[in-house]
Amino acid sequence: MKYKLLALDMDGTLLNDLHEITPETEYWIRKAAAAGVHVCLSTGRSYDEAIPYGDQLNLGTPMITVNGSEIWKSPHELHRRILLERPLIARLYEISREKQVWFWANSVEGSFNEGSWLPELLERNHWLKFGYFTEDDAARMAILQELEEMDSFQITNSSPHNLEINPKGISKASGIQTVCELLGLQMSEVVAIGDSLNDLAAIEAAGLGVAMGNAQELVKEKADLVTATNNEDGIAWIIRDYVLTEE
């Protein structure tokens, strides 16, 4: 087979709008795994939010969580973790208060948001990712501009209304590269499938970059091809027609 690693985003890709893996998609993922394809969850979700789906699929291959800030050698064995420095987290929090926008943050110790934040968390926790959500385009663009000027972050999104901030240079693409090193594979042997800007670097770097039918327009433009939506088993089609083939 030409492609030996299947890197799957979760929300809007692996999961339908009910946050479920459909039986058809699960069937084809299990068929690919049985044929020797490495199936890797590649998600912006935290480990705790992702691992139940890896267990559902009975995956034993590496997993990428928090947009690449964590790489798992197997679903229950951590390989690498990259943290955001605490002074940067402090500034990200200050910006959320200045702009009055909802925020959330992922740490090794758990996930927190505007409703559960406590001042002592800043120095106590080890931070992986910070995010903002606002439907106010002007506020979001102002935050984006300030973050870009700081030149300390990898900035993406998982929906048109949010911003996701990881350490500079850390992305799903860097995570997949690490997974390839662990498995002895090349990026040309990877199929990366996703729907949002946090998937874009991986889609561009992979041997076959696939956008879901429900993907953001920029992701569709940059992808090698566009499949069906997350509610129409878009992953199943790719596995059937592009992965489990001899050419």
mmCIF file of N, CA and C in Angstrom, residues 142-240:
data_model
loop_
_atom_site.group_PDB
_atom_site.id
_atom_site.type_symbol
_atom_site.label_atom_id
_atom_site.label_comp_id
_atom_site.label_asym_id
_atom_site.label_seq_id
_atom_site.Cartn_x
_atom_site.Cartn_y
_atom_site.Cartn_z
ATOM 1 N N ALA A 142 -8.452 41.443 16.451
ATOM 2 C CA ALA A 142 -7.557 42.262 17.278
ATOM 3 C C ALA A 142 -6.668 41.372 18.145
ATOM 4 N N ILE A 143 -7.251 40.324 18.690
ATOM 5 C CA ILE A 143 -6.457 39.376 19.479
ATOM 6 C C ILE A 143 -5.422 38.692 18.591
ATOM 7 N N LEU A 144 -5.854 38.250 17.419
ATOM 8 C CA LEU A 144 -4.942 37.578 16.490
ATOM 9 C C LEU A 144 -3.760 38.473 16.142
ATOM 10 N N GLN A 145 -4.029 39.739 15.862
ATOM 11 C CA GLN A 145 -2.956 40.658 15.512
ATOM 12 C C GLN A 145 -1.959 40.811 16.660
ATOM 13 N N GLU A 146 -2.468 40.938 17.880
ATOM 14 C CA GLU A 146 -1.578 41.088 19.027
ATOM 15 C C GLU A 146 -0.736 39.831 19.242
ATOM 16 N N LEU A 147 -1.347 38.677 19.086
ATOM 17 C CA LEU A 147 -0.618 37.427 19.267
ATOM 18 C C LEU A 147 0.461 37.258 18.196
ATOM 19 N N GLU A 148 0.131 37.620 16.965
ATOM 20 C CA GLU A 148 1.114 37.509 15.890
ATOM 21 C C GLU A 148 2.305 38.433 16.136
ATOM 22 N N GLU A 149 2.054 39.616 16.692
ATOM 23 C CA GLU A 149 3.141 40.551 16.989
ATOM 24 C C GLU A 149 4.063 40.016 18.083
ATOM 25 N N MET A 150 3.519 39.197 18.983
ATOM 26 C CA MET A 150 4.341 38.608 20.041
ATOM 27 C C MET A 150 5.296 37.556 19.477
ATOM 28 N N ASP A 151 4.929 36.930 18.369
ATOM 29 C CA ASP A 151 5.781 35.968 17.665
ATOM 30 C C ASP A 151 6.272 34.844 18.586
ATOM 31 N N SER A 152 5.378 34.356 19.432
ATOM 32 C CA SER A 152 5.740 33.304 20.375
ATOM 33 C C SER A 152 4.849 32.078 20.269
ATOM 34 N N PHE A 153 3.907 32.085 19.317
ATOM 35 C CA PHE A 153 2.876 31.062 19.316
ATOM 36 C C PHE A 153 2.651 30.445 17.937
ATOM 37 N N GLN A 154 2.090 29.259 17.952
ATOM 38 C CA GLN A 154 1.476 28.657 16.774
ATOM 39 C C GLN A 154 -0.022 28.906 16.921
ATOM 40 N N ILE A 155 -0.614 29.633 15.996
ATOM 41 C CA ILE A 155 -2.005 30.059 16.137
ATOM 42 C C ILE A 155 -2.854 29.413 15.046
ATOM 43 N N THR A 156 -3.888 28.697 15.446
ATOM 44 C CA THR A 156 -4.793 28.054 14.499
ATOM 45 C C THR A 156 -6.225 28.234 14.997
ATOM 46 N N ASN A 157 -7.133 27.423 14.469
ATOM 47 C CA ASN A 157 -8.487 27.388 15.024
ATOM 48 C C ASN A 157 -9.091 26.012 14.824
ATOM 49 N N SER A 158 -10.153 25.736 15.546
ATOM 50 C CA SER A 158 -10.944 24.525 15.325
ATOM 51 C C SER A 158 -12.370 24.868 14.938
ATOM 52 N N SER A 159 -12.641 26.163 14.806
ATOM 53 C CA SER A 159 -13.898 26.667 14.253
ATOM 54 C C SER A 159 -13.650 28.103 13.821
ATOM 55 N N PRO A 160 -14.499 28.658 12.953
ATOM 56 C CA PRO A 160 -14.277 30.035 12.502
ATOM 57 C C PRO A 160 -14.356 31.070 13.617
ATOM 58 N N HIS A 161 -14.896 30.692 14.776
ATOM 59 C CA HIS A 161 -15.105 31.654 15.854
ATOM 60 C C HIS A 161 -14.087 31.530 16.991
ATOM 61 N N ASN A 162 -13.074 30.677 16.828
ATOM 62 C CA ASN A 162 -12.116 30.568 17.921
ATOM 63 C C ASN A 162 -10.680 30.738 17.440
ATOM 64 N N LEU A 163 -9.791 30.867 18.400
ATOM 65 C CA LEU A 163 -8.357 30.865 18.172
ATOM 66 C C LEU A 163 -7.748 29.848 19.118
ATOM 67 N N GLU A 164 -6.827 29.028 18.620
ATOM 68 C CA GLU A 164 -6.145 28.052 19.449
ATOM 69 C C GLU A 164 -4.652 28.349 19.421
ATOM 70 N N ILE A 165 -4.044 28.413 20.607
ATOM 71 C CA ILE A 165 -2.667 28.863 20.731
ATOM 72 C C ILE A 165 -1.822 27.753 21.345
ATOM 73 N N ASN A 166 -0.807 27.335 20.603
ATOM 74 C CA ASN A 166 0.162 26.343 21.060
ATOM 75 C C ASN A 166 1.551 26.954 21.060
ATOM 76 N N PRO A 167 2.541 26.273 21.649
ATOM 77 C CA PRO A 167 3.915 26.776 21.543
ATOM 78 C C PRO A 167 4.333 26.922 20.081
ATOM 79 N N LYS A 168 5.145 27.907 19.804
ATOM 80 C CA LYS A 168 5.585 28.165 18.440
ATOM 81 C C LYS A 168 6.250 26.928 17.843
ATOM 82 N N GLY A 169 5.849 26.594 16.624
ATOM 83 C CA GLY A 169 6.416 25.448 15.938
ATOM 84 C C GLY A 169 5.713 24.136 16.224
ATOM 85 N N ILE A 170 4.736 24.158 17.131
ATOM 86 C CA ILE A 170 4.030 22.937 17.501
ATOM 87 C C ILE A 170 2.680 22.902 16.799
ATOM 88 N N SER A 171 2.432 21.831 16.060
ATOM 89 C CA SER A 171 1.201 21.677 15.299
ATOM 90 C C SER A 171 0.919 20.196 15.120
ATOM 91 N N LYS A 172 -0.198 19.896 14.522
ATOM 92 C CA LYS A 172 -0.472 18.501 14.178
ATOM 93 C C LYS A 172 0.564 17.984 13.174
ATOM 94 N N ALA A 173 1.062 18.851 12.323
ATOM 95 C CA ALA A 173 2.091 18.432 11.363
ATOM 96 C C ALA A 173 3.373 18.023 12.078
ATOM 97 N N SER A 174 3.809 18.809 13.063
ATOM 98 C CA SER A 174 5.014 18.440 13.815
ATOM 99 C C SER A 174 4.766 17.157 14.598
ATOM 100 N N GLY A 175 3.534 16.988 15.095
ATOM 101 C CA GLY A 175 3.192 15.759 15.795
ATOM 102 C C GLY A 175 3.238 14.550 14.884
ATOM 103 N N ILE A 176 2.700 14.685 13.683
ATOM 104 C CA ILE A 176 2.712 13.574 12.733
ATOM 105 C C ILE A 176 4.133 13.236 12.313
ATOM 106 N N GLN A 177 4.985 14.256 12.149
ATOM 107 C CA GLN A 177 6.390 14.000 11.822
ATOM 108 C C GLN A 177 7.053 13.156 12.910
ATOM 109 N N THR A 178 6.756 13.474 14.164
ATOM 110 C CA THR A 178 7.302 12.685 15.277
ATOM 111 C C THR A 178 6.771 11.258 15.242
ATOM 112 N N VAL A 179 5.472 11.110 14.967
ATOM 113 C CA VAL A 179 4.882 9.776 14.866
ATOM 114 C C VAL A 179 5.553 8.985 13.744
ATOM 115 N N CYS A 180 5.808 9.637 12.618
ATOM 116 C CA CYS A 180 6.503 8.964 11.513
ATOM 117 C C CYS A 180 7.879 8.474 11.948
ATOM 118 N N GLU A 181 8.587 9.297 12.716
ATOM 119 C CA GLU A 181 9.905 8.886 13.214
ATOM 120 C C GLU A 181 9.779 7.667 14.123
ATOM 121 N N LEU A 182 8.754 7.637 14.950
ATOM 122 C CA LEU A 182 8.543 6.499 15.844
ATOM 123 C C LEU A 182 8.248 5.224 15.068
ATOM 124 N N LEU A 183 7.533 5.367 13.948
ATOM 125 C CA LEU A 183 7.091 4.203 13.178
ATOM 126 C C LEU A 183 7.994 3.867 12.000
ATOM 127 N N GLY A 184 8.998 4.699 11.749
ATOM 128 C CA GLY A 184 9.887 4.464 10.617
ATOM 129 C C GLY A 184 9.235 4.744 9.277
ATOM 130 N N LEU A 185 8.395 5.767 9.234
ATOM 131 C CA LEU A 185 7.672 6.121 8.012
ATOM 132 C C LEU A 185 8.095 7.501 7.520
ATOM 133 N N GLN A 186 7.699 7.817 6.282
ATOM 134 C CA GLN A 186 7.906 9.131 5.688
ATOM 135 C C GLN A 186 6.573 9.880 5.636
ATOM 136 N N MET A 187 6.642 11.209 5.613
ATOM 137 C CA MET A 187 5.410 12.000 5.509
ATOM 138 C C MET A 187 4.661 11.686 4.211
ATOM 139 N N SER A 188 5.381 11.256 3.184
ATOM 140 C CA SER A 188 4.741 10.897 1.912
ATOM 141 C C SER A 188 3.830 9.682 2.050
ATOM 142 N N GLU A 189 3.988 8.923 3.141
ATOM 143 C CA GLU A 189 3.178 7.729 3.365
ATOM 144 C C GLU A 189 1.969 8.008 4.260
ATOM 145 N N VAL A 190 1.725 9.294 4.538
ATOM 146 C CA VAL A 190 0.657 9.703 5.456
ATOM 147 C C VAL A 190 -0.552 10.231 4.697
ATOM 148 N N VAL A 191 -1.725 9.848 5.148
ATOM 149 C CA VAL A 191 -2.975 10.502 4.758
ATOM 150 C C VAL A 191 -3.448 11.288 5.968
ATOM 151 N N ALA A 192 -3.569 12.595 5.840
ATOM 152 C CA ALA A 192 -4.058 13.450 6.923
ATOM 153 C C ALA A 192 -5.426 13.993 6.534
ATOM 154 N N ILE A 193 -6.404 13.852 7.431
ATOM 155 C CA ILE A 193 -7.775 14.257 7.141
ATOM 156 C C ILE A 193 -8.255 15.203 8.241
ATOM 157 N N GLY A 194 -8.843 16.335 7.835
ATOM 158 C CA GLY A 194 -9.334 17.284 8.827
ATOM 159 C C GLY A 194 -10.287 18.299 8.233
ATOM 160 N N ASP A 195 -10.695 19.250 9.075
ATOM 161 C CA ASP A 195 -11.711 20.213 8.644
ATOM 162 C C ASP A 195 -11.410 21.657 9.027
ATOM 163 N N SER A 196 -10.400 21.899 9.891
ATOM 164 C CA SER A 196 -10.177 23.243 10.406
ATOM 165 C C SER A 196 -8.734 23.687 10.220
ATOM 166 N N LEU A 197 -8.447 24.930 10.612
ATOM 167 C CA LEU A 197 -7.108 25.466 10.403
ATOM 168 C C LEU A 197 -6.063 24.744 11.229
ATOM 169 N N ASN A 198 -6.470 24.108 12.340
ATOM 170 C CA ASN A 198 -5.467 23.350 13.097
ATOM 171 C C ASN A 198 -5.092 22.046 12.398
ATOM 172 N N ASP A 199 -5.770 21.732 11.296
ATOM 173 C CA ASP A 199 -5.417 20.580 10.456
ATOM 174 C C ASP A 199 -4.615 20.979 9.222
ATOM 175 N N LEU A 200 -4.541 22.263 8.946
ATOM 176 C CA LEU A 200 -4.016 22.715 7.661
ATOM 177 C C LEU A 200 -2.553 22.336 7.453
ATOM 178 N N ALA A 201 -1.710 22.550 8.450
ATOM 179 C CA ALA A 201 -0.291 22.229 8.292
ATOM 180 C C ALA A 201 -0.096 20.745 8.012
ATOM 181 N N ALA A 202 -0.877 19.909 8.692
ATOM 182 C CA ALA A 202 -0.778 18.461 8.479
ATOM 183 C C ALA A 202 -1.259 18.080 7.086
ATOM 184 N N ILE A 203 -2.351 18.682 6.652
ATOM 185 C CA ILE A 203 -2.892 18.391 5.325
ATOM 186 C C ILE A 203 -1.898 18.794 4.236
ATOM 187 N N GLU A 204 -1.212 19.905 4.436
ATOM 188 C CA GLU A 204 -0.235 20.356 3.445
ATOM 189 C C GLU A 204 1.034 19.506 3.461
ATOM 190 N N ALA A 205 1.400 18.960 4.623
ATOM 191 C CA ALA A 205 2.648 18.215 4.744
ATOM 192 C C ALA A 205 2.514 16.744 4.375
ATOM 193 N N ALA A 206 1.305 16.212 4.435
ATOM 194 C CA ALA A 206 1.093 14.779 4.223
ATOM 195 C C ALA A 206 1.197 14.398 2.752
ATOM 196 N N GLY A 207 1.436 13.105 2.535
ATOM 197 C CA GLY A 207 1.440 12.599 1.167
ATOM 198 C C GLY A 207 0.103 12.798 0.485
ATOM 199 N N LEU A 208 -0.973 12.631 1.244
ATOM 200 C CA LEU A 208 -2.320 12.917 0.753
ATOM 201 C C LEU A 208 -3.040 13.720 1.818
ATOM 202 N N GLY A 209 -3.352 14.959 1.501
ATOM 203 C CA GLY A 209 -4.058 15.839 2.422
ATOM 204 C C GLY A 209 -5.515 15.950 2.023
ATOM 205 N N VAL A 210 -6.397 15.603 2.956
ATOM 206 C CA VAL A 210 -7.825 15.509 2.654
ATOM 207 C C VAL A 210 -8.619 16.463 3.531
ATOM 208 N N ALA A 211 -9.485 17.241 2.903
ATOM 209 C CA ALA A 211 -10.423 18.096 3.629
ATOM 210 C C ALA A 211 -11.795 17.432 3.655
ATOM 211 N N MET A 212 -12.452 17.511 4.781
ATOM 212 C CA MET A 212 -13.820 17.020 4.871
ATOM 213 C C MET A 212 -14.761 17.928 4.067
ATOM 214 N N GLY A 213 -15.889 17.396 3.689
ATOM 215 C CA GLY A 213 -16.863 18.199 2.951
ATOM 216 C C GLY A 213 -17.386 19.376 3.750
ATOM 217 N N ASN A 214 -17.295 19.279 5.067
ATOM 218 C CA ASN A 214 -17.736 20.354 5.966
ATOM 219 C C ASN A 214 -16.579 21.246 6.413
ATOM 220 N N ALA A 215 -15.411 21.097 5.780
ATOM 221 C CA ALA A 215 -14.219 21.847 6.203
ATOM 222 C C ALA A 215 -14.344 23.338 5.895
ATOM 223 N N GLN A 216 -13.549 24.141 6.596
ATOM 224 C CA GLN A 216 -13.432 25.557 6.282
ATOM 225 C C GLN A 216 -12.878 25.707 4.865
ATOM 226 N N GLU A 217 -13.269 26.764 4.187
ATOM 227 C CA GLU A 217 -12.956 26.909 2.759
ATOM 228 C C GLU A 217 -11.459 26.916 2.485
ATOM 229 N N LEU A 218 -10.673 27.559 3.341
ATOM 230 C CA LEU A 218 -9.231 27.594 3.114
ATOM 231 C C LEU A 218 -8.648 26.188 3.173
ATOM 232 N N VAL A 219 -9.161 25.356 4.059
ATOM 233 C CA VAL A 219 -8.681 23.979 4.175
ATOM 234 C C VAL A 219 -9.006 23.212 2.895
ATOM 235 N N LYS A 220 -10.205 23.410 2.371
ATOM 236 C CA LYS A 220 -10.584 22.766 1.105
ATOM 237 C C LYS A 220 -9.671 23.205 -0.033
ATOM 238 N N GLU A 221 -9.343 24.494 -0.057
ATOM 239 C CA GLU A 221 -8.498 25.024 -1.140
ATOM 240 C C GLU A 221 -7.094 24.426 -1.108
ATOM 241 N N LYS A 222 -6.572 24.178 0.072
ATOM 242 C CA LYS A 222 -5.196 23.697 0.212
ATOM 243 C C LYS A 222 -5.082 22.176 0.126
ATOM 244 N N ALA A 223 -6.185 21.469 0.309
ATOM 245 C CA ALA A 223 -6.146 20.002 0.344
ATOM 246 C C ALA A 223 -5.943 19.421 -1.048
ATOM 247 N N ASP A 224 -5.437 18.186 -1.085
ATOM 248 C CA ASP A 224 -5.307 17.474 -2.354
ATOM 249 C C ASP A 224 -6.652 17.041 -2.890
ATOM 250 N N LEU A 225 -7.569 16.739 -1.977
ATOM 251 C CA LEU A 225 -8.928 16.397 -2.394
ATOM 252 C C LEU A 225 -9.886 16.634 -1.244
ATOM 253 N N VAL A 226 -11.169 16.704 -1.588
ATOM 254 C CA VAL A 226 -12.238 16.932 -0.610
ATOM 255 C C VAL A 226 -13.141 15.710 -0.603
ATOM 256 N N THR A 227 -13.389 15.184 0.583
ATOM 257 C CA THR A 227 -14.246 14.016 0.724
ATOM 258 C C THR A 227 -15.640 14.436 1.176
ATOM 259 N N ALA A 228 -16.471 13.478 1.538
ATOM 260 C CA ALA A 228 -17.805 13.769 2.047
ATOM 261 C C ALA A 228 -17.707 14.366 3.454
ATOM 262 N N THR A 229 -18.824 14.786 4.006
ATOM 263 C CA THR A 229 -18.828 15.435 5.314
ATOM 264 C C THR A 229 -18.662 14.414 6.436
ATOM 265 N N ASN A 230 -18.501 14.935 7.637
ATOM 266 C CA ASN A 230 -18.382 14.074 8.818
ATOM 267 C C ASN A 230 -19.678 13.334 9.134
ATOM 268 N N ASN A 231 -20.796 13.815 8.605
ATOM 269 C CA ASN A 231 -22.074 13.124 8.789
ATOM 270 C C ASN A 231 -22.366 12.134 7.668
ATOM 271 N N GLU A 232 -21.467 12.084 6.676
ATOM 272 C CA GLU A 232 -21.659 11.217 5.502
ATOM 273 C C GLU A 232 -20.497 10.231 5.338
ATOM 274 N N ASP A 233 -19.799 9.937 6.426
ATOM 275 C CA ASP A 233 -18.732 8.937 6.420
ATOM 276 C C ASP A 233 -17.615 9.279 5.436
ATOM 277 N N GLY A 234 -17.181 10.542 5.462
ATOM 278 C CA GLY A 234 -16.115 10.966 4.555
ATOM 279 C C GLY A 234 -14.823 10.187 4.735
ATOM 280 N N ILE A 235 -14.509 9.789 5.970
ATOM 281 C CA ILE A 235 -13.291 9.002 6.209
ATOM 282 C C ILE A 235 -13.399 7.642 5.538
ATOM 283 N N ALA A 236 -14.565 7.028 5.628
ATOM 284 C CA ALA A 236 -14.749 5.691 5.050
ATOM 285 C C ALA A 236 -14.446 5.699 3.559
ATOM 286 N N TRP A 237 -14.888 6.729 2.867
ATOM 287 C CA TRP A 237 -14.651 6.827 1.429
ATOM 288 C C TRP A 237 -13.160 6.891 1.118
ATOM 289 N N ILE A 238 -12.420 7.671 1.897
ATOM 290 C CA ILE A 238 -10.982 7.806 1.669
ATOM 291 C C ILE A 238 -10.268 6.473 1.911
ATOM 292 N N ILE A 239 -10.624 5.792 2.978
ATOM 293 C CA ILE A 239 -9.993 4.496 3.258
ATOM 294 C C ILE A 239 -10.282 3.511 2.133
ATOM 295 N N ARG A 240 -11.513 3.460 1.713
ATOM 296 C CA ARG A 240 -11.922 2.497 0.675
ATOM 297 C C ARG A 240 -11.262 2.774 -0.661
#
